[in-house]
Amino acid sequence: MTDGRSTPAGRRRLVLFGPPGSGKGTQAQLLGAQTGQHHLATGDILRAERAQGTALGARVGGYMDRGELVPDEVIISVMAAHLQGLERRGFVFDGFPRTVAQAEALDSMLAAIRRPLQAVVVLEVPAEVLERRLLGRAEVEGRSDDTPETVRTRMRIYQESTAAVLAYYSARLPVVRIDGDRPVALVHRAVLQAVGISMPDPG
Ligand code: AMP
């Protein structure tokens, strides 16, 4: 990642991509904490809107509970609002973009501030492991979209949209695939390595 390596870690702009349950939220958070990059997770943003009872929260609730994607124009305007004022920061995008239209919109928002994306990191985890993790998470966190039926919908939608989004990025940026079926700390180390950030040895 030549371009990325010349940018200080906290200023890099990355997308962390992966199926539901792949650990991308956890990894994006760890990466942001390590580097100072701003962690932008569309799922977290939408859940917060719902918890606060906003009009946006009400608009997206049904899609989320069914495990469907929220319409592109809604998500794109949410992201545009959240990018305001953060022009000088680095970013880890988590859960966004999920469609080619979103990827194109993100590219133009970042082009407007002359801060293009530098890499996409993909966490790969076998489907049966994902299903097990998501249903386990449902018991712990009580997320309304972790029921068996919505889990299946979310996996199917991910499978349907992944190929196009990854093809879009593969033609433009380094796309680094990482085995996400490992302990959190090992995956974190692999993510850092993939984006060219060296980490001190733990001891
Ligand atoms: P997540 O926490 O990333 O799994 O997102 C939870 C839910 O929020 C998804 O199942 C969608 O309903 C919605 N959502 C989050 N990000 C997006 C996105 N980029 N595009 C469309 N819907 C999204």
PDB file of C-alpha atoms and ligand atoms in Angstrom:
ATOM      1  CA  MET A   1       0.000   0.000   0.000  1.00  0.00           C
ATOM      2  CA  THR A   2       2.473   2.639  -1.152  1.00  0.00           C
ATOM      3  CA  ASP A   3       0.116   5.604  -0.909  1.00  0.00           C
ATOM      4  CA  GLY A   4      -1.202   4.556   2.509  1.00  0.00           C
ATOM      5  CA  ARG A   5       2.245   4.035   3.991  1.00  0.00           C
ATOM      6  CA  SER A   6       3.240   7.614   3.286  1.00  0.00           C
ATOM      7  CA  THR A   7       0.236   8.917   5.279  1.00  0.00           C
ATOM      8  CA  PRO A   8       0.506   8.957   9.098  1.00  0.00           C
ATOM      9  CA  ALA A   9      -1.560   6.093  10.537  1.00  0.00           C
ATOM     10  CA  GLY A  10      -4.143   8.375  12.148  1.00  0.00           C
ATOM     11  CA  ARG A  11      -4.849  10.127   8.841  1.00  0.00           C
ATOM     12  CA  ARG A  12      -5.426   7.064   6.685  1.00  0.00           C
ATOM     13  CA  ARG A  13      -8.742   6.337   5.079  1.00  0.00           C
ATOM     14  CA  LEU A  14      -9.823   2.728   4.986  1.00  0.00           C
ATOM     15  CA  VAL A  15     -12.915   0.642   4.531  1.00  0.00           C
ATOM     16  CA  LEU A  16     -13.262  -2.428   6.717  1.00  0.00           C
ATOM     17  CA  PHE A  17     -15.469  -4.817   4.865  1.00  0.00           C
ATOM     18  CA  GLY A  18     -16.925  -8.120   5.972  1.00  0.00           C
ATOM     19  CA  PRO A  19     -20.124 -10.082   6.489  1.00  0.00           C
ATOM     20  CA  PRO A  20     -22.336  -9.595   9.543  1.00  0.00           C
ATOM     21  CA  GLY A  21     -20.618 -11.288  12.469  1.00  0.00           C
ATOM     22  CA  SER A  22     -17.145 -11.139  10.907  1.00  0.00           C
ATOM     23  CA  GLY A  23     -15.896  -8.946  13.765  1.00  0.00           C
ATOM     24  CA  LYS A  24     -15.504  -5.842  11.637  1.00  0.00           C
ATOM     25  CA  GLY A  25     -17.056  -3.611  14.317  1.00  0.00           C
ATOM     26  CA  THR A  26     -14.610  -4.878  16.916  1.00  0.00           C
ATOM     27  CA  GLN A  27     -11.666  -4.623  14.550  1.00  0.00           C
ATOM     28  CA  ALA A  28     -12.599  -1.153  13.321  1.00  0.00           C
ATOM     29  CA  GLN A  29     -12.870   0.033  16.917  1.00  0.00           C
ATOM     30  CA  LEU A  30      -9.486  -1.468  17.828  1.00  0.00           C
ATOM     31  CA  LEU A  31      -7.888   0.033  14.759  1.00  0.00           C
ATOM     32  CA  GLY A  32      -9.333   3.480  15.473  1.00  0.00           C
ATOM     33  CA  ALA A  33      -8.203   3.298  19.109  1.00  0.00           C
ATOM     34  CA  GLN A  34      -4.711   2.294  18.023  1.00  0.00           C
ATOM     35  CA  THR A  35      -4.228   4.887  15.293  1.00  0.00           C
ATOM     36  CA  GLY A  36      -6.554   7.782  16.132  1.00  0.00           C
ATOM     37  CA  GLN A  37      -8.545   7.225  12.938  1.00  0.00           C
ATOM     38  CA  HIS A  38     -12.192   8.151  13.303  1.00  0.00           C
ATOM     39  CA  HIS A  39     -14.375   5.026  13.403  1.00  0.00           C
ATOM     40  CA  LEU A  40     -17.581   5.550  11.424  1.00  0.00           C
ATOM     41  CA  ALA A  41     -20.024   2.660  11.734  1.00  0.00           C
ATOM     42  CA  THR A  42     -23.321   3.151   9.941  1.00  0.00           C
ATOM     43  CA  GLY A  43     -25.030   0.404  11.969  1.00  0.00           C
ATOM     44  CA  ASP A  44     -24.015   2.092  15.265  1.00  0.00           C
ATOM     45  CA  ILE A  45     -25.128   5.495  13.973  1.00  0.00           C
ATOM     46  CA  LEU A  46     -28.532   4.130  12.965  1.00  0.00           C
ATOM     47  CA  ARG A  47     -28.993   2.220  16.244  1.00  0.00           C
ATOM     48  CA  ALA A  48     -28.211   5.442  18.160  1.00  0.00           C
ATOM     49  CA  GLU A  49     -30.822   7.322  16.094  1.00  0.00           C
ATOM     50  CA  ARG A  50     -33.387   4.681  16.935  1.00  0.00           C
ATOM     51  CA  ALA A  51     -32.483   4.712  20.622  1.00  0.00           C
ATOM     52  CA  GLN A  52     -32.976   8.502  20.641  1.00  0.00           C
ATOM     53  CA  GLY A  53     -36.314   8.165  18.889  1.00  0.00           C
ATOM     54  CA  THR A  54     -35.417  10.510  16.010  1.00  0.00           C
ATOM     55  CA  ALA A  55     -37.297  10.742  12.703  1.00  0.00           C
ATOM     56  CA  LEU A  56     -34.329   9.110  10.982  1.00  0.00           C
ATOM     57  CA  GLY A  57     -34.408   6.282  13.524  1.00  0.00           C
ATOM     58  CA  ALA A  58     -38.120   5.734  12.829  1.00  0.00           C
ATOM     59  CA  ARG A  59     -37.493   5.752   9.080  1.00  0.00           C
ATOM     60  CA  VAL A  60     -34.797   3.065   9.184  1.00  0.00           C
ATOM     61  CA  GLY A  61     -36.181   0.833  11.941  1.00  0.00           C
ATOM     62  CA  GLY A  62     -38.230  -1.476   9.740  1.00  0.00           C
ATOM     63  CA  TYR A  63     -35.385  -2.139   7.317  1.00  0.00           C
ATOM     64  CA  MET A  64     -33.027  -2.915  10.169  1.00  0.00           C
ATOM     65  CA  ASP A  65     -35.433  -5.251  11.942  1.00  0.00           C
ATOM     66  CA  ARG A  66     -35.998  -7.167   8.717  1.00  0.00           C
ATOM     67  CA  GLY A  67     -32.239  -7.353   8.075  1.00  0.00           C
ATOM     68  CA  GLU A  68     -32.638  -5.394   4.838  1.00  0.00           C
ATOM     69  CA  LEU A  69     -30.483  -2.559   3.580  1.00  0.00           C
ATOM     70  CA  VAL A  70     -31.634   0.957   4.318  1.00  0.00           C
ATOM     71  CA  PRO A  71     -32.113   2.851   0.999  1.00  0.00           C
ATOM     72  CA  ASP A  72     -28.907   4.268  -0.458  1.00  0.00           C
ATOM     73  CA  GLU A  73     -30.031   7.900  -0.418  1.00  0.00           C
ATOM     74  CA  VAL A  74     -30.757   7.735   3.331  1.00  0.00           C
ATOM     75  CA  ILE A  75     -27.408   6.147   4.171  1.00  0.00           C
ATOM     76  CA  ILE A  76     -25.488   8.478   1.877  1.00  0.00           C
ATOM     77  CA  SER A  77     -26.965  11.587   3.472  1.00  0.00           C
ATOM     78  CA  VAL A  78     -26.270  10.186   6.959  1.00  0.00           C
ATOM     79  CA  MET A  79     -22.637   9.644   6.007  1.00  0.00           C
ATOM     80  CA  ALA A  80     -22.322  13.064   4.378  1.00  0.00           C
ATOM     81  CA  ALA A  81     -23.550  14.618   7.631  1.00  0.00           C
ATOM     82  CA  HIS A  82     -21.119  12.561   9.713  1.00  0.00           C
ATOM     83  CA  LEU A  83     -18.148  13.471   7.532  1.00  0.00           C
ATOM     84  CA  GLN A  84     -18.763  17.199   8.028  1.00  0.00           C
ATOM     85  CA  GLY A  85     -15.976  18.838   9.949  1.00  0.00           C
ATOM     86  CA  LEU A  86     -13.787  15.748   9.946  1.00  0.00           C
ATOM     87  CA  GLU A  87     -11.918  16.571   6.762  1.00  0.00           C
ATOM     88  CA  ARG A  88      -8.525  16.406   8.395  1.00  0.00           C
ATOM     89  CA  ARG A  89      -9.073  13.102  10.183  1.00  0.00           C
ATOM     90  CA  GLY A  90      -8.339   9.596   9.047  1.00  0.00           C
ATOM     91  CA  PHE A  91     -11.275   7.211   8.858  1.00  0.00           C
ATOM     92  CA  VAL A  92     -12.189   3.594   9.287  1.00  0.00           C
ATOM     93  CA  PHE A  93     -15.513   3.030   7.572  1.00  0.00           C
ATOM     94  CA  ASP A  94     -17.357   0.094   9.065  1.00  0.00           C
ATOM     95  CA  GLY A  95     -20.534  -1.261   7.485  1.00  0.00           C
ATOM     96  CA  PHE A  96     -20.361   1.315   4.726  1.00  0.00           C
ATOM     97  CA  PRO A  97     -20.362   1.229   1.754  1.00  0.00           C
ATOM     98  CA  ARG A  98     -22.541  -1.813   1.167  1.00  0.00           C
ATOM     99  CA  THR A  99     -23.592  -1.087  -2.426  1.00  0.00           C
ATOM    100  CA  VAL A 100     -21.823   0.264  -5.500  1.00  0.00           C
ATOM    101  CA  ALA A 101     -23.996   3.415  -5.354  1.00  0.00           C
ATOM    102  CA  GLN A 102     -22.759   4.015  -1.796  1.00  0.00           C
ATOM    103  CA  ALA A 103     -19.145   3.349  -2.845  1.00  0.00           C
ATOM    104  CA  GLU A 104     -19.466   5.864  -5.677  1.00  0.00           C
ATOM    105  CA  ALA A 105     -21.027   8.447  -3.359  1.00  0.00           C
ATOM    106  CA  LEU A 106     -18.249   7.941  -0.805  1.00  0.00           C
ATOM    107  CA  ASP A 107     -15.635   8.373  -3.515  1.00  0.00           C
ATOM    108  CA  SER A 108     -17.116  11.661  -4.599  1.00  0.00           C
ATOM    109  CA  MET A 109     -17.462  12.945  -1.023  1.00  0.00           C
ATOM    110  CA  LEU A 110     -13.813  12.100  -0.358  1.00  0.00           C
ATOM    111  CA  ALA A 111     -12.688  13.471  -3.722  1.00  0.00           C
ATOM    112  CA  ALA A 112     -14.352  16.776  -2.842  1.00  0.00           C
ATOM    113  CA  ILE A 113     -12.084  17.073   0.218  1.00  0.00           C
ATOM    114  CA  ARG A 114      -9.084  15.577  -1.627  1.00  0.00           C
ATOM    115  CA  ARG A 115      -8.851  12.673   0.769  1.00  0.00           C
ATOM    116  CA  PRO A 116      -9.450   9.541  -1.328  1.00  0.00           C
ATOM    117  CA  LEU A 117      -9.714   6.092   0.187  1.00  0.00           C
ATOM    118  CA  GLN A 118      -6.439   4.218   0.390  1.00  0.00           C
ATOM    119  CA  ALA A 119      -7.363   0.592   1.005  1.00  0.00           C
ATOM    120  CA  VAL A 120     -10.114  -1.889   1.675  1.00  0.00           C
ATOM    121  CA  VAL A 121      -9.623  -4.633   4.241  1.00  0.00           C
ATOM    122  CA  VAL A 122     -11.918  -7.648   3.971  1.00  0.00           C
ATOM    123  CA  LEU A 123     -12.475  -9.985   6.910  1.00  0.00           C
ATOM    124  CA  GLU A 124     -13.250 -13.480   5.695  1.00  0.00           C
ATOM    125  CA  VAL A 125     -15.105 -15.900   7.957  1.00  0.00           C
ATOM    126  CA  PRO A 126     -16.876 -19.150   6.946  1.00  0.00           C
ATOM    127  CA  ALA A 127     -20.683 -18.915   6.823  1.00  0.00           C
ATOM    128  CA  GLU A 128     -21.303 -21.512   9.548  1.00  0.00           C
ATOM    129  CA  VAL A 129     -19.015 -19.642  11.965  1.00  0.00           C
ATOM    130  CA  LEU A 130     -20.847 -16.372  11.216  1.00  0.00           C
ATOM    131  CA  GLU A 131     -24.214 -17.901  11.905  1.00  0.00           C
ATOM    132  CA  ARG A 132     -23.027 -19.308  15.213  1.00  0.00           C
ATOM    133  CA  ARG A 133     -21.480 -15.982  16.248  1.00  0.00           C
ATOM    134  CA  LEU A 134     -24.560 -13.932  15.326  1.00  0.00           C
ATOM    135  CA  LEU A 135     -26.985 -16.144  17.145  1.00  0.00           C
ATOM    136  CA  GLY A 136     -24.648 -16.081  20.171  1.00  0.00           C
ATOM    137  CA  ARG A 137     -24.529 -12.288  19.974  1.00  0.00           C
ATOM    138  CA  ALA A 138     -28.312 -12.168  19.940  1.00  0.00           C
ATOM    139  CA  GLU A 139     -28.352 -13.745  23.395  1.00  0.00           C
ATOM    140  CA  VAL A 140     -25.683 -11.427  24.787  1.00  0.00           C
ATOM    141  CA  GLU A 141     -26.603  -8.079  23.224  1.00  0.00           C
ATOM    142  CA  GLY A 142     -30.256  -8.610  22.426  1.00  0.00           C
ATOM    143  CA  ARG A 143     -29.963  -6.975  19.005  1.00  0.00           C
ATOM    144  CA  SER A 144     -33.345  -7.016  17.344  1.00  0.00           C
ATOM    145  CA  ASP A 145     -31.794  -8.048  14.019  1.00  0.00           C
ATOM    146  CA  ASP A 146     -29.911 -11.103  15.271  1.00  0.00           C
ATOM    147  CA  THR A 147     -32.849 -13.533  15.071  1.00  0.00           C
ATOM    148  CA  PRO A 148     -32.328 -16.648  12.897  1.00  0.00           C
ATOM    149  CA  GLU A 149     -34.517 -15.289  10.112  1.00  0.00           C
ATOM    150  CA  THR A 150     -32.911 -11.832   9.919  1.00  0.00           C
ATOM    151  CA  VAL A 151     -29.450 -13.346  10.258  1.00  0.00           C
ATOM    152  CA  ARG A 152     -30.171 -15.379   7.130  1.00  0.00           C
ATOM    153  CA  THR A 153     -31.515 -12.315   5.302  1.00  0.00           C
ATOM    154  CA  ARG A 154     -28.472 -10.237   6.246  1.00  0.00           C
ATOM    155  CA  MET A 155     -26.076 -12.981   5.109  1.00  0.00           C
ATOM    156  CA  ARG A 156     -27.918 -13.361   1.815  1.00  0.00           C
ATOM    157  CA  ILE A 157     -27.900  -9.612   1.170  1.00  0.00           C
ATOM    158  CA  TYR A 158     -24.204  -9.456   2.002  1.00  0.00           C
ATOM    159  CA  GLN A 159     -23.475 -12.286  -0.443  1.00  0.00           C
ATOM    160  CA  GLU A 160     -25.549 -10.572  -3.129  1.00  0.00           C
ATOM    161  CA  SER A 161     -23.915  -7.156  -2.791  1.00  0.00           C
ATOM    162  CA  THR A 162     -20.330  -8.121  -1.904  1.00  0.00           C
ATOM    163  CA  ALA A 163     -19.118  -9.195  -5.291  1.00  0.00           C
ATOM    164  CA  ALA A 164     -20.102  -5.944  -6.978  1.00  0.00           C
ATOM    165  CA  VAL A 165     -18.678  -3.707  -4.245  1.00  0.00           C
ATOM    166  CA  LEU A 166     -15.403  -5.640  -4.099  1.00  0.00           C
ATOM    167  CA  ALA A 167     -15.128  -5.629  -7.892  1.00  0.00           C
ATOM    168  CA  TYR A 168     -15.638  -1.866  -7.814  1.00  0.00           C
ATOM    169  CA  TYR A 169     -12.817  -1.443  -5.306  1.00  0.00           C
ATOM    170  CA  SER A 170     -10.470  -4.046  -6.776  1.00  0.00           C
ATOM    171  CA  ALA A 171     -10.261  -1.966  -9.938  1.00  0.00           C
ATOM    172  CA  ARG A 172      -9.223   1.116  -7.932  1.00  0.00           C
ATOM    173  CA  LEU A 173      -7.511   0.282  -4.648  1.00  0.00           C
ATOM    174  CA  PRO A 174      -5.541  -2.370  -2.799  1.00  0.00           C
ATOM    175  CA  VAL A 175      -8.068  -4.873  -1.424  1.00  0.00           C
ATOM    176  CA  VAL A 176      -6.507  -6.974   1.349  1.00  0.00           C
ATOM    177  CA  ARG A 177      -8.223 -10.165   2.499  1.00  0.00           C
ATOM    178  CA  ILE A 178      -7.714 -11.369   6.049  1.00  0.00           C
ATOM    179  CA  ASP A 179      -8.681 -14.597   7.770  1.00  0.00           C
ATOM    180  CA  GLY A 180     -11.156 -13.385  10.403  1.00  0.00           C
ATOM    181  CA  ASP A 181     -11.739 -16.825  11.902  1.00  0.00           C
ATOM    182  CA  ARG A 182      -9.065 -16.332  14.547  1.00  0.00           C
ATOM    183  CA  PRO A 183      -8.815 -14.741  18.018  1.00  0.00           C
ATOM    184  CA  VAL A 184      -9.488 -10.978  18.074  1.00  0.00           C
ATOM    185  CA  ALA A 185      -5.881 -10.023  18.909  1.00  0.00           C
ATOM    186  CA  LEU A 186      -4.470 -12.049  16.012  1.00  0.00           C
ATOM    187  CA  VAL A 187      -6.927 -10.561  13.553  1.00  0.00           C
ATOM    188  CA  HIS A 188      -6.094  -7.079  14.888  1.00  0.00           C
ATOM    189  CA  ARG A 189      -2.413  -7.707  14.279  1.00  0.00           C
ATOM    190  CA  ALA A 190      -3.139  -8.913  10.753  1.00  0.00           C
ATOM    191  CA  VAL A 191      -5.288  -5.830  10.060  1.00  0.00           C
ATOM    192  CA  LEU A 192      -2.500  -3.512  11.226  1.00  0.00           C
ATOM    193  CA  GLN A 193      -0.005  -5.387   9.103  1.00  0.00           C
ATOM    194  CA  ALA A 194      -2.307  -5.277   6.095  1.00  0.00           C
ATOM    195  CA  VAL A 195      -2.544  -1.511   6.259  1.00  0.00           C
ATOM    196  CA  GLY A 196       1.178  -1.105   6.829  1.00  0.00           C
ATOM    197  CA  ILE A 197       1.082  -0.128  10.494  1.00  0.00           C
ATOM    198  CA  SER A 198       3.725  -1.776  12.634  1.00  0.00           C
ATOM    199  CA  MET A 199       2.843  -2.547  16.206  1.00  0.00           C
ATOM    200  CA  PRO A 200       5.267  -2.862  19.126  1.00  0.00           C
ATOM    201  CA  ASP A 201       5.875  -6.423  20.275  1.00  0.00           C
ATOM    202  CA  PRO A 202       3.710  -7.221  23.287  1.00  0.00           C
ATOM    203  CA  GLY A 203       6.429  -8.065  25.759  1.00  0.00           C
TER     204      GLY A 203
HETATM  205  P1  AMP B   1     -24.560  -3.432  10.942  1.00  0.00           P
HETATM  206  O1  AMP B   1     -24.451  -3.066  12.384  1.00  0.00           O
HETATM  207  O2  AMP B   1     -23.445  -2.839  10.128  1.00  0.00           O
HETATM  208  O3  AMP B   1     -24.711  -4.918  10.724  1.00  0.00           O
HETATM  209  O4  AMP B   1     -25.906  -2.752  10.393  1.00  0.00           O
HETATM  210  C1  AMP B   1     -27.164  -3.065  10.937  1.00  0.00           C
HETATM  211  C2  AMP B   1     -28.264  -2.710   9.953  1.00  0.00           C
HETATM  212  O5  AMP B   1     -28.229  -1.306   9.657  1.00  0.00           O
HETATM  213  C3  AMP B   1     -28.152  -3.391   8.592  1.00  0.00           C
HETATM  214  O6  AMP B   1     -28.701  -4.690   8.585  1.00  0.00           O
HETATM  215  C4  AMP B   1     -28.952  -2.414   7.723  1.00  0.00           C
HETATM  216  O7  AMP B   1     -30.346  -2.551   7.942  1.00  0.00           O
HETATM  217  C5  AMP B   1     -28.536  -1.074   8.292  1.00  0.00           C
HETATM  218  N1  AMP B   1     -27.322  -0.559   7.629  1.00  0.00           N
HETATM  219  C6  AMP B   1     -26.098  -0.319   8.207  1.00  0.00           C
HETATM  220  N2  AMP B   1     -25.228   0.142   7.310  1.00  0.00           N
HETATM  221  C7  AMP B   1     -25.886   0.195   6.124  1.00  0.00           C
HETATM  222  C8  AMP B   1     -25.506   0.562   4.804  1.00  0.00           C
HETATM  223  N3  AMP B   1     -24.256   0.984   4.532  1.00  0.00           N
HETATM  224  N4  AMP B   1     -26.443   0.483   3.823  1.00  0.00           N
HETATM  225  C9  AMP B   1     -27.694   0.085   4.084  1.00  0.00           C
HETATM  226  N5  AMP B   1     -28.112  -0.301   5.300  1.00  0.00           N
HETATM  227  C10 AMP B   1     -27.224  -0.252   6.323  1.00  0.00           C
END
